[in-house]
mmCIF file with all atom_site columns, C-alpha atoms in Angstrom:
data_model
loop_
_atom_site.group_PDB
_atom_site.id
_atom_site.type_symbol
_atom_site.label_atom_id
_atom_site.label_alt_id
_atom_site.label_comp_id
_atom_site.label_asym_id
_atom_site.label_entity_id
_atom_site.label_seq_id
_atom_site.pdbx_PDB_ins_code
_atom_site.Cartn_x
_atom_site.Cartn_y
_atom_site.Cartn_z
_atom_site.occupancy
_atom_site.B_iso_or_equiv
_atom_site.pdbx_formal_charge
_atom_site.auth_seq_id
_atom_site.auth_comp_id
_atom_site.auth_asym_id
_atom_site.auth_atom_id
_atom_site.pdbx_PDB_model_num
ATOM 1   C CA . MET V 1 1   ? -77.533  -47.628 36.842  1.00 0.00 ? 1   MET V CA 1
ATOM 2   C CA . ARG V 1 2   ? -77.378  -51.116 35.373  1.00 0.00 ? 2   ARG V CA 1
ATOM 3   C CA . LEU V 1 3   ? -80.226  -50.552 32.924  1.00 0.00 ? 3   LEU V CA 1
ATOM 4   C CA . SER V 1 4   ? -78.477  -47.466 31.502  1.00 0.00 ? 4   SER V CA 1
ATOM 5   C CA . ARG V 1 5   ? -75.248  -49.428 31.052  1.00 0.00 ? 5   ARG V CA 1
ATOM 6   C CA . ALA V 1 6   ? -77.159  -52.199 29.291  1.00 0.00 ? 6   ALA V CA 1
ATOM 7   C CA . ILE V 1 7   ? -78.671  -49.744 26.811  1.00 0.00 ? 7   ILE V CA 1
ATOM 8   C CA . GLY V 1 8   ? -75.302  -48.096 26.231  1.00 0.00 ? 8   GLY V CA 1
ATOM 9   C CA . LYS V 1 9   ? -73.667  -51.452 25.481  1.00 0.00 ? 9   LYS V CA 1
ATOM 10  C CA . PHE V 1 10  ? -75.863  -51.994 22.430  1.00 0.00 ? 10  PHE V CA 1
ATOM 11  C CA . ALA V 1 11  ? -76.692  -48.402 21.416  1.00 0.00 ? 11  ALA V CA 1
ATOM 12  C CA . THR V 1 12  ? -73.545  -47.900 19.352  1.00 0.00 ? 12  THR V CA 1
ATOM 13  C CA . SER V 1 13  ? -74.855  -46.718 15.957  1.00 0.00 ? 13  SER V CA 1
ATOM 14  C CA . GLY V 1 14  ? -74.166  -43.069 15.162  1.00 0.00 ? 14  GLY V CA 1
ATOM 15  C CA . ILE V 1 15  ? -77.171  -40.816 14.541  1.00 0.00 ? 15  ILE V CA 1
ATOM 16  C CA . THR V 1 16  ? -77.088  -38.047 11.944  1.00 0.00 ? 16  THR V CA 1
ATOM 17  C CA . ARG V 1 17  ? -79.683  -35.348 11.300  1.00 0.00 ? 17  ARG V CA 1
ATOM 18  C CA . TRP V 1 18  ? -80.702  -33.438 8.190   1.00 0.00 ? 18  TRP V CA 1
ATOM 19  C CA . ASN V 1 19  ? -79.735  -29.753 8.202   1.00 0.00 ? 19  ASN V CA 1
ATOM 20  C CA . ALA V 1 20  ? -82.250  -28.104 5.888   1.00 0.00 ? 20  ALA V CA 1
ATOM 21  C CA . SER V 1 21  ? -80.374  -24.804 5.692   1.00 0.00 ? 21  SER V CA 1
ATOM 22  C CA . THR V 1 22  ? -77.205  -26.439 4.342   1.00 0.00 ? 22  THR V CA 1
ATOM 23  C CA . SER V 1 23  ? -78.836  -29.522 2.745   1.00 0.00 ? 23  SER V CA 1
ATOM 24  C CA . ARG V 1 24  ? -76.304  -31.752 4.506   1.00 0.00 ? 24  ARG V CA 1
ATOM 25  C CA . TRP V 1 25  ? -76.322  -34.575 7.054   1.00 0.00 ? 25  TRP V CA 1
ATOM 26  C CA . VAL V 1 26  ? -74.829  -33.531 10.402  1.00 0.00 ? 26  VAL V CA 1
ATOM 27  C CA . ASP V 1 27  ? -73.543  -35.767 13.208  1.00 0.00 ? 27  ASP V CA 1
ATOM 28  C CA . THR V 1 28  ? -75.658  -35.363 16.367  1.00 0.00 ? 28  THR V CA 1
ATOM 29  C CA . GLY V 1 29  ? -73.004  -36.850 18.650  1.00 0.00 ? 29  GLY V CA 1
ATOM 30  C CA . ALA V 1 30  ? -75.607  -39.345 19.879  1.00 0.00 ? 30  ALA V CA 1
ATOM 31  C CA . THR V 1 31  ? -75.666  -43.098 19.423  1.00 0.00 ? 31  THR V CA 1
ATOM 32  C CA . GLY V 1 32  ? -78.578  -45.500 19.463  1.00 0.00 ? 32  GLY V CA 1
ATOM 33  C CA . SER V 1 33  ? -79.903  -48.937 18.600  1.00 0.00 ? 33  SER V CA 1
ATOM 34  C CA . LEU V 1 34  ? -82.453  -49.290 15.786  1.00 0.00 ? 34  LEU V CA 1
ATOM 35  C CA . LEU V 1 35  ? -85.008  -51.962 16.646  1.00 0.00 ? 35  LEU V CA 1
ATOM 36  C CA . VAL V 1 36  ? -88.024  -53.559 15.018  1.00 0.00 ? 36  VAL V CA 1
ATOM 37  C CA . PHE V 1 37  ? -91.514  -52.186 15.627  1.00 0.00 ? 37  PHE V CA 1
ATOM 38  C CA . ASP V 1 38  ? -92.706  -53.732 18.874  1.00 0.00 ? 38  ASP V CA 1
ATOM 39  C CA . ARG V 1 39  ? -93.814  -51.155 21.438  1.00 0.00 ? 39  ARG V CA 1
ATOM 40  C CA . PHE V 1 40  ? -96.245  -48.813 19.718  1.00 0.00 ? 40  PHE V CA 1
ATOM 41  C CA . VAL V 1 41  ? -99.613  -49.395 18.065  1.00 0.00 ? 41  VAL V CA 1
ATOM 42  C CA . THR V 1 42  ? -100.754 -47.485 14.984  1.00 0.00 ? 42  THR V CA 1
ATOM 43  C CA . GLU V 1 43  ? -103.910 -47.644 12.948  1.00 0.00 ? 43  GLU V CA 1
ATOM 44  C CA . ARG V 1 44  ? -102.382 -48.521 9.589   1.00 0.00 ? 44  ARG V CA 1
ATOM 45  C CA . THR V 1 45  ? -98.705  -49.071 9.005   1.00 0.00 ? 45  THR V CA 1
ATOM 46  C CA . PHE V 1 46  ? -97.486  -51.050 12.032  1.00 0.00 ? 46  PHE V CA 1
ATOM 47  C CA . GLY V 1 47  ? -94.036  -52.475 11.256  1.00 0.00 ? 47  GLY V CA 1
ATOM 48  C CA . GLN V 1 48  ? -94.075  -51.558 7.582   1.00 0.00 ? 48  GLN V CA 1
ATOM 49  C CA . LYS V 1 49  ? -92.874  -48.002 8.191   1.00 0.00 ? 49  LYS V CA 1
ATOM 50  C CA . LYS V 1 50  ? -92.416  -47.684 11.942  1.00 0.00 ? 50  LYS V CA 1
ATOM 51  C CA . ARG V 1 51  ? -89.166  -48.377 13.794  1.00 0.00 ? 51  ARG V CA 1
ATOM 52  C CA . ILE V 1 52  ? -87.964  -47.985 17.370  1.00 0.00 ? 52  ILE V CA 1
ATOM 53  C CA . LEU V 1 53  ? -84.763  -46.170 18.349  1.00 0.00 ? 53  LEU V CA 1
ATOM 54  C CA . ILE V 1 54  ? -83.264  -46.734 21.819  1.00 0.00 ? 54  ILE V CA 1
ATOM 55  C CA . VAL V 1 55  ? -80.850  -44.080 23.130  1.00 0.00 ? 55  VAL V CA 1
ATOM 56  C CA . PRO V 1 56  ? -78.993  -43.940 26.507  1.00 0.00 ? 56  PRO V CA 1
ATOM 57  C CA . TRP V 1 57  ? -80.087  -41.177 28.858  1.00 0.00 ? 57  TRP V CA 1
ATOM 58  C CA . GLU V 1 58  ? -76.836  -39.216 28.466  1.00 0.00 ? 58  GLU V CA 1
ATOM 59  C CA . LYS V 1 59  ? -77.245  -39.212 24.653  1.00 0.00 ? 59  LYS V CA 1
ATOM 60  C CA . ARG V 1 60  ? -80.748  -37.717 24.511  1.00 0.00 ? 60  ARG V CA 1
ATOM 61  C CA . LEU V 1 61  ? -81.560  -36.201 21.118  1.00 0.00 ? 61  LEU V CA 1
ATOM 62  C CA . ASP V 1 62  ? -82.357  -32.522 20.659  1.00 0.00 ? 62  ASP V CA 1
ATOM 63  C CA . LEU V 1 63  ? -85.816  -32.703 19.117  1.00 0.00 ? 63  LEU V CA 1
ATOM 64  C CA . SER V 1 64  ? -85.674  -29.076 18.020  1.00 0.00 ? 64  SER V CA 1
ATOM 65  C CA . THR V 1 65  ? -83.151  -30.106 15.353  1.00 0.00 ? 65  THR V CA 1
ATOM 66  C CA . ALA V 1 66  ? -83.236  -33.918 15.092  1.00 0.00 ? 66  ALA V CA 1
ATOM 67  C CA . THR V 1 67  ? -86.532  -34.164 13.222  1.00 0.00 ? 67  THR V CA 1
ATOM 68  C CA . ILE V 1 68  ? -85.167  -36.031 10.168  1.00 0.00 ? 68  ILE V CA 1
ATOM 69  C CA . ILE V 1 69  ? -82.519  -38.629 10.997  1.00 0.00 ? 69  ILE V CA 1
ATOM 70  C CA . ARG V 1 70  ? -80.516  -41.604 9.805   1.00 0.00 ? 70  ARG V CA 1
ATOM 71  C CA . VAL V 1 71  ? -79.005  -44.303 12.003  1.00 0.00 ? 71  VAL V CA 1
ATOM 72  C CA . GLY V 1 72  ? -75.618  -45.866 11.300  1.00 0.00 ? 72  GLY V CA 1
ATOM 73  C CA . ASP V 1 73  ? -75.209  -47.009 7.715   1.00 0.00 ? 73  ASP V CA 1
ATOM 74  C CA . ALA V 1 74  ? -78.916  -47.855 7.285   1.00 0.00 ? 74  ALA V CA 1
ATOM 75  C CA . PHE V 1 75  ? -80.220  -46.535 3.958   1.00 0.00 ? 75  PHE V CA 1
ATOM 76  C CA . GLU V 1 76  ? -83.593  -45.468 5.365   1.00 0.00 ? 76  GLU V CA 1
ATOM 77  C CA . THR V 1 77  ? -84.410  -41.901 6.326   1.00 0.00 ? 77  THR V CA 1
ATOM 78  C CA . PHE V 1 78  ? -86.749  -41.439 9.291   1.00 0.00 ? 78  PHE V CA 1
ATOM 79  C CA . LEU V 1 79  ? -89.016  -38.740 10.675  1.00 0.00 ? 79  LEU V CA 1
ATOM 80  C CA . MET V 1 80  ? -89.103  -38.278 14.448  1.00 0.00 ? 80  MET V CA 1
ATOM 81  C CA . GLU V 1 81  ? -92.626  -39.046 15.664  1.00 0.00 ? 81  GLU V CA 1
ATOM 82  C CA . LYS V 1 82  ? -92.531  -39.387 19.462  1.00 0.00 ? 82  LYS V CA 1
ATOM 83  C CA . GLU V 1 83  ? -90.112  -39.439 22.400  1.00 0.00 ? 83  GLU V CA 1
ATOM 84  C CA . ASN V 1 84  ? -90.747  -41.495 25.544  1.00 0.00 ? 84  ASN V CA 1
ATOM 85  C CA . SER V 1 85  ? -88.670  -41.579 28.743  1.00 0.00 ? 85  SER V CA 1
ATOM 86  C CA . ASP V 1 86  ? -87.765  -44.978 30.170  1.00 0.00 ? 86  ASP V CA 1
ATOM 87  C CA . VAL V 1 87  ? -87.924  -44.650 33.980  1.00 0.00 ? 87  VAL V CA 1
ATOM 88  C CA . ARG V 1 88  ? -86.955  -47.097 36.733  1.00 0.00 ? 88  ARG V CA 1
ATOM 89  C CA . PHE V 1 89  ? -87.118  -46.307 40.466  1.00 0.00 ? 89  PHE V CA 1
ATOM 90  C CA . GLY V 1 90  ? -87.826  -42.668 39.668  1.00 0.00 ? 90  GLY V CA 1
ATOM 91  C CA . SER V 1 91  ? -84.777  -42.150 37.455  1.00 0.00 ? 91  SER V CA 1
ATOM 92  C CA . THR V 1 92  ? -84.581  -41.926 33.666  1.00 0.00 ? 92  THR V CA 1
ATOM 93  C CA . TYR V 1 93  ? -82.187  -44.509 32.255  1.00 0.00 ? 93  TYR V CA 1
ATOM 94  C CA . GLY V 1 94  ? -82.915  -44.135 28.538  1.00 0.00 ? 94  GLY V CA 1
ATOM 95  C CA . TYR V 1 95  ? -85.123  -42.751 25.798  1.00 0.00 ? 95  TYR V CA 1
ATOM 96  C CA . THR V 1 96  ? -87.277  -44.586 23.300  1.00 0.00 ? 96  THR V CA 1
ATOM 97  C CA . TYR V 1 97  ? -88.116  -42.858 20.025  1.00 0.00 ? 97  TYR V CA 1
ATOM 98  C CA . LEU V 1 98  ? -90.845  -43.816 17.581  1.00 0.00 ? 98  LEU V CA 1
ATOM 99  C CA . LEU V 1 99  ? -89.675  -43.228 13.998  1.00 0.00 ? 99  LEU V CA 1
ATOM 100 C CA . GLN V 1 100 ? -91.519  -43.293 10.698  1.00 0.00 ? 100 GLN V CA 1
ATOM 101 C CA . GLU V 1 101 ? -89.742  -44.025 7.449   1.00 0.00 ? 101 GLU V CA 1
ATOM 102 C CA . ALA V 1 102 ? -89.709  -41.163 4.936   1.00 0.00 ? 102 ALA V CA 1
ATOM 103 C CA . PRO V 1 103 ? -88.677  -42.771 1.629   1.00 0.00 ? 103 PRO V CA 1
ATOM 104 C CA . TYR V 1 104 ? -89.345  -39.808 -0.681  1.00 0.00 ? 104 TYR V CA 1
ATOM 105 C CA . ARG V 1 105 ? -86.957  -36.901 -1.074  1.00 0.00 ? 105 ARG V CA 1
ATOM 106 C CA . CYS V 1 106 ? -88.802  -33.919 -2.485  1.00 0.00 ? 106 CYS V CA 1
ATOM 107 C CA . THR V 1 107 ? -88.814  -30.191 -3.083  1.00 0.00 ? 107 THR V CA 1
ATOM 108 C CA . VAL V 1 108 ? -91.612  -28.065 -1.629  1.00 0.00 ? 108 VAL V CA 1
ATOM 109 C CA . ARG V 1 109 ? -92.604  -25.282 -3.999  1.00 0.00 ? 109 ARG V CA 1
ATOM 110 C CA . LYS V 1 110 ? -94.902  -22.299 -3.473  1.00 0.00 ? 110 LYS V CA 1
ATOM 111 C CA . ALA V 1 111 ? -97.085  -20.578 -6.040  1.00 0.00 ? 111 ALA V CA 1
ATOM 112 C CA . SER V 1 112 ? -96.677  -16.810 -5.988  1.00 0.00 ? 112 SER V CA 1
ATOM 113 C CA . VAL V 1 113 ? -99.303  -14.488 -7.418  1.00 0.00 ? 113 VAL V CA 1
ATOM 114 C CA . GLY V 1 114 ? -98.273  -11.553 -9.569  1.00 0.00 ? 114 GLY V CA 1
ATOM 115 C CA . THR V 1 115 ? -100.393 -8.691  -10.826 1.00 0.00 ? 115 THR V CA 1
ATOM 116 C CA . VAL V 1 116 ? -104.061 -8.610  -11.767 1.00 0.00 ? 116 VAL V CA 1
ATOM 117 C CA . ASN V 1 117 ? -104.925 -7.287  -15.235 1.00 0.00 ? 117 ASN V CA 1
ATOM 118 C CA . ALA V 1 118 ? -107.820 -4.974  -16.175 1.00 0.00 ? 118 ALA V CA 1
ATOM 119 C CA . ALA V 1 119 ? -110.129 -7.985  -16.646 1.00 0.00 ? 119 ALA V CA 1
ATOM 120 C CA . GLY V 1 120 ? -109.467 -9.111  -13.075 1.00 0.00 ? 120 GLY V CA 1
ATOM 121 C CA . VAL V 1 121 ? -107.366 -12.104 -14.138 1.00 0.00 ? 121 VAL V CA 1
ATOM 122 C CA . ARG V 1 122 ? -104.243 -12.909 -12.142 1.00 0.00 ? 122 ARG V CA 1
ATOM 123 C CA . VAL V 1 123 ? -101.174 -12.865 -14.410 1.00 0.00 ? 123 VAL V CA 1
ATOM 124 C CA . ASN V 1 124 ? -97.421  -13.212 -14.118 1.00 0.00 ? 124 ASN V CA 1
ATOM 125 C CA . ASN V 1 125 ? -97.684  -16.075 -11.636 1.00 0.00 ? 125 ASN V CA 1
ATOM 126 C CA . TRP V 1 126 ? -94.524  -17.991 -10.776 1.00 0.00 ? 126 TRP V CA 1
ATOM 127 C CA . VAL V 1 127 ? -93.310  -20.809 -8.530  1.00 0.00 ? 127 VAL V CA 1
ATOM 128 C CA . THR V 1 128 ? -90.443  -20.602 -6.026  1.00 0.00 ? 128 THR V CA 1
ATOM 129 C CA . ASP V 1 129 ? -88.585  -23.438 -4.294  1.00 0.00 ? 129 ASP V CA 1
ATOM 130 C CA . GLN V 1 130 ? -89.017  -23.343 -0.517  1.00 0.00 ? 130 GLN V CA 1
ATOM 131 C CA . PHE V 1 131 ? -86.879  -26.226 0.769   1.00 0.00 ? 131 PHE V CA 1
ATOM 132 C CA . SER V 1 132 ? -85.810  -29.820 0.170   1.00 0.00 ? 132 SER V CA 1
ATOM 133 C CA . THR V 1 133 ? -86.911  -32.514 2.622   1.00 0.00 ? 133 THR V CA 1
ATOM 134 C CA . TRP V 1 134 ? -87.991  -36.136 3.080   1.00 0.00 ? 134 TRP V CA 1
ATOM 135 C CA . ILE V 1 135 ? -91.638  -37.170 3.392   1.00 0.00 ? 135 ILE V CA 1
ATOM 136 C CA . ASP V 1 136 ? -93.904  -40.194 3.530   1.00 0.00 ? 136 ASP V CA 1
ATOM 137 C CA . ILE V 1 137 ? -96.835  -40.507 1.114   1.00 0.00 ? 137 ILE V CA 1
ATOM 138 C CA . ASP V 1 138 ? -99.738  -42.812 1.916   1.00 0.00 ? 138 ASP V CA 1
ATOM 139 C CA . ARG V 1 139 ? -102.963 -43.368 -0.055  1.00 0.00 ? 139 ARG V CA 1
ATOM 140 C CA . TYR V 1 140 ? -105.962 -43.536 2.287   1.00 0.00 ? 140 TYR V CA 1
ATOM 141 C CA . ALA V 1 141 ? -109.047 -43.144 0.061   1.00 0.00 ? 141 ALA V CA 1
ATOM 142 C CA . ALA V 1 142 ? -110.396 -42.191 -3.374  1.00 0.00 ? 142 ALA V CA 1
ATOM 143 C CA . ALA V 1 143 ? -112.825 -39.485 -4.428  1.00 0.00 ? 143 ALA V CA 1
ATOM 144 C CA . PRO V 1 144 ? -114.992 -39.411 -7.589  1.00 0.00 ? 144 PRO V CA 1
ATOM 145 C CA . SER V 1 145 ? -114.168 -36.811 -10.207 1.00 0.00 ? 145 SER V CA 1
ATOM 146 C CA . LYS V 1 146 ? -116.706 -34.005 -10.582 1.00 0.00 ? 146 LYS V CA 1
ATOM 147 C CA . ARG V 1 147 ? -115.827 -33.592 -14.258 1.00 0.00 ? 147 ARG V CA 1
ATOM 148 C CA . PHE V 1 148 ? -115.309 -37.104 -15.592 1.00 0.00 ? 148 PHE V CA 1
ATOM 149 C CA . GLU V 1 149 ? -117.647 -40.030 -15.080 1.00 0.00 ? 149 GLU V CA 1
ATOM 150 C CA . GLU V 1 150 ? -116.255 -43.305 -13.737 1.00 0.00 ? 150 GLU V CA 1
ATOM 151 C CA . THR V 1 151 ? -113.036 -41.536 -12.740 1.00 0.00 ? 151 THR V CA 1
ATOM 152 C CA . GLU V 1 152 ? -111.584 -41.389 -9.238  1.00 0.00 ? 152 GLU V CA 1
ATOM 153 C CA . PHE V 1 153 ? -108.722 -39.445 -7.695  1.00 0.00 ? 153 PHE V CA 1
ATOM 154 C CA . SER V 1 154 ? -106.488 -40.932 -5.004  1.00 0.00 ? 154 SER V CA 1
ATOM 155 C CA . LEU V 1 155 ? -106.560 -38.985 -1.742  1.00 0.00 ? 155 LEU V CA 1
ATOM 156 C CA . LEU V 1 156 ? -103.189 -38.962 0.006   1.00 0.00 ? 156 LEU V CA 1
ATOM 157 C CA . THR V 1 157 ? -101.637 -38.219 3.363   1.00 0.00 ? 157 THR V CA 1
ATOM 158 C CA . LEU V 1 158 ? -98.297  -36.377 3.108   1.00 0.00 ? 158 LEU V CA 1
ATOM 159 C CA . THR V 1 159 ? -96.238  -36.622 6.306   1.00 0.00 ? 159 THR V CA 1
ATOM 160 C CA . PHE V 1 160 ? -93.578  -33.980 6.968   1.00 0.00 ? 160 PHE V CA 1
ATOM 161 C CA . ALA V 1 161 ? -91.132  -33.448 9.825   1.00 0.00 ? 161 ALA V CA 1
ATOM 162 C CA . LYS V 1 162 ? -92.065  -31.252 12.773  1.00 0.00 ? 162 LYS V CA 1
ATOM 163 C CA . GLY V 1 163 ? -91.717  -27.513 12.416  1.00 0.00 ? 163 GLY V CA 1
ATOM 164 C CA . LEU V 1 164 ? -91.829  -27.213 8.628   1.00 0.00 ? 164 LEU V CA 1
ATOM 165 C CA . ALA V 1 165 ? -93.869  -24.276 7.372   1.00 0.00 ? 165 ALA V CA 1
ATOM 166 C CA . ILE V 1 166 ? -96.447  -25.817 5.035   1.00 0.00 ? 166 ILE V CA 1
ATOM 167 C CA . ASP V 1 167 ? -99.534  -24.160 3.562   1.00 0.00 ? 167 ASP V CA 1
ATOM 168 C CA . THR V 1 168 ? -102.133 -24.797 0.867   1.00 0.00 ? 168 THR V CA 1
ATOM 169 C CA . ASP V 1 169 ? -100.425 -22.477 -1.626  1.00 0.00 ? 169 ASP V CA 1
ATOM 170 C CA . MET V 1 170 ? -97.609  -25.031 -1.854  1.00 0.00 ? 170 MET V CA 1
ATOM 171 C CA . HIS V 1 171 ? -97.155  -28.311 -3.677  1.00 0.00 ? 171 HIS V CA 1
ATOM 172 C CA . VAL V 1 172 ? -94.622  -31.133 -3.465  1.00 0.00 ? 172 VAL V CA 1
ATOM 173 C CA . GLU V 1 173 ? -92.436  -32.483 -6.254  1.00 0.00 ? 173 GLU V CA 1
ATOM 174 C CA . VAL V 1 174 ? -90.779  -35.814 -5.506  1.00 0.00 ? 174 VAL V CA 1
ATOM 175 C CA . ASP V 1 175 ? -87.276  -36.320 -6.920  1.00 0.00 ? 175 ASP V CA 1
ATOM 176 C CA . ALA V 1 176 ? -87.126  -38.471 -10.048 1.00 0.00 ? 176 ALA V CA 1
ATOM 177 C CA . ALA V 1 177 ? -84.765  -40.870 -8.269  1.00 0.00 ? 177 ALA V CA 1
ATOM 178 C CA . ASP V 1 178 ? -87.558  -41.611 -5.776  1.00 0.00 ? 178 ASP V CA 1
ATOM 179 C CA . GLY V 1 179 ? -90.293  -42.135 -8.360  1.00 0.00 ? 179 GLY V CA 1
ATOM 180 C CA . GLY V 1 180 ? -91.201  -38.551 -9.239  1.00 0.00 ? 180 GLY V CA 1
ATOM 181 C CA . GLY V 1 181 ? -94.658  -37.009 -9.064  1.00 0.00 ? 181 GLY V CA 1
ATOM 182 C CA . ARG V 1 182 ? -96.278  -33.728 -8.098  1.00 0.00 ? 182 ARG V CA 1
ATOM 183 C CA . TYR V 1 183 ? -98.714  -33.549 -5.178  1.00 0.00 ? 183 TYR V CA 1
ATOM 184 C CA . SER V 1 184 ? -101.076 -30.836 -4.029  1.00 0.00 ? 184 SER V CA 1
ATOM 185 C CA . ILE V 1 185 ? -101.393 -29.661 -0.414  1.00 0.00 ? 185 ILE V CA 1
ATOM 186 C CA . ASP V 1 186 ? -105.108 -29.190 0.272   1.00 0.00 ? 186 ASP V CA 1
ATOM 187 C CA . GLU V 1 187 ? -105.217 -29.273 4.080   1.00 0.00 ? 187 GLU V CA 1
ATOM 188 C CA . VAL V 1 188 ? -102.548 -28.983 6.802   1.00 0.00 ? 188 VAL V CA 1
ATOM 189 C CA . TYR V 1 189 ? -102.751 -30.331 10.362  1.00 0.00 ? 189 TYR V CA 1
ATOM 190 C CA . ASN V 1 190 ? -100.498 -31.620 13.167  1.00 0.00 ? 190 ASN V CA 1
ATOM 191 C CA . THR V 1 191 ? -100.215 -35.240 14.357  1.00 0.00 ? 191 THR V CA 1
ATOM 192 C CA . LEU V 1 192 ? -97.926  -35.913 17.352  1.00 0.00 ? 192 LEU V CA 1
ATOM 193 C CA . SER V 1 193 ? -94.603  -34.404 16.210  1.00 0.00 ? 193 SER V CA 1
ATOM 194 C CA . PHE V 1 194 ? -95.505  -34.408 12.524  1.00 0.00 ? 194 PHE V CA 1
ATOM 195 C CA . THR V 1 195 ? -96.776  -31.743 10.196  1.00 0.00 ? 195 THR V CA 1
ATOM 196 C CA . SER V 1 196 ? -99.255  -33.617 7.987   1.00 0.00 ? 196 SER V CA 1
ATOM 197 C CA . ALA V 1 197 ? -101.242 -32.698 4.910   1.00 0.00 ? 197 ALA V CA 1
ATOM 198 C CA . LYS V 1 198 ? -104.015 -34.061 2.761   1.00 0.00 ? 198 LYS V CA 1
ATOM 199 C CA . GLY V 1 199 ? -103.518 -33.847 -0.978  1.00 0.00 ? 199 GLY V CA 1
ATOM 200 C CA . LYS V 1 200 ? -103.848 -35.367 -4.441  1.00 0.00 ? 200 LYS V CA 1
ATOM 201 C CA . ARG V 1 201 ? -101.472 -36.250 -7.229  1.00 0.00 ? 201 ARG V CA 1
ATOM 202 C CA . ILE V 1 202 ? -101.335 -33.503 -9.854  1.00 0.00 ? 202 ILE V CA 1
ATOM 203 C CA . GLY V 1 203 ? -101.114 -34.544 -13.514 1.00 0.00 ? 203 GLY V CA 1
ATOM 204 C CA . LEU V 1 204 ? -100.000 -37.960 -14.745 1.00 0.00 ? 204 LEU V CA 1
#
């Protein structure tokens, strides 16, 4: 099909995926073309964080593993948000992927509860590292402090890749190289192919 050949002519950038179990980038064997944001509408970020990836039909990505990707020698890391089939005369000739930039590498940590003493107080608590990943952090509102007058806390959306096990006993610590910071996870929900959370910055 001519349309498939046209996509293949320009979709020449190699695509790698993040392997969380080995903490390494792995070649997917697929190639694509990274475009500007022009085909999807979002409520907030538009072209600031969103990009389009075009892939020939024979190079379709495995979305069970390709949830965090990089394209060619681009420095950005992206989360896979949505896959669309491009169809002409009843046949698929390519795939269009909506990507969202994930500029923050972080470690997700979980608070574990130890024993309870005679006074009913939980003691011997500790924190364990769960996994390292890339996320996007976006401030969407502020809430007044219940303890300090004229003080507000930023309310944040934390966007994770699909399939990550996130719960409200966890928190996120962003690597110092990406600005640092510790963030709570107060609520978890799904948006398209993302696992998203609401949270706040913890400490200074």
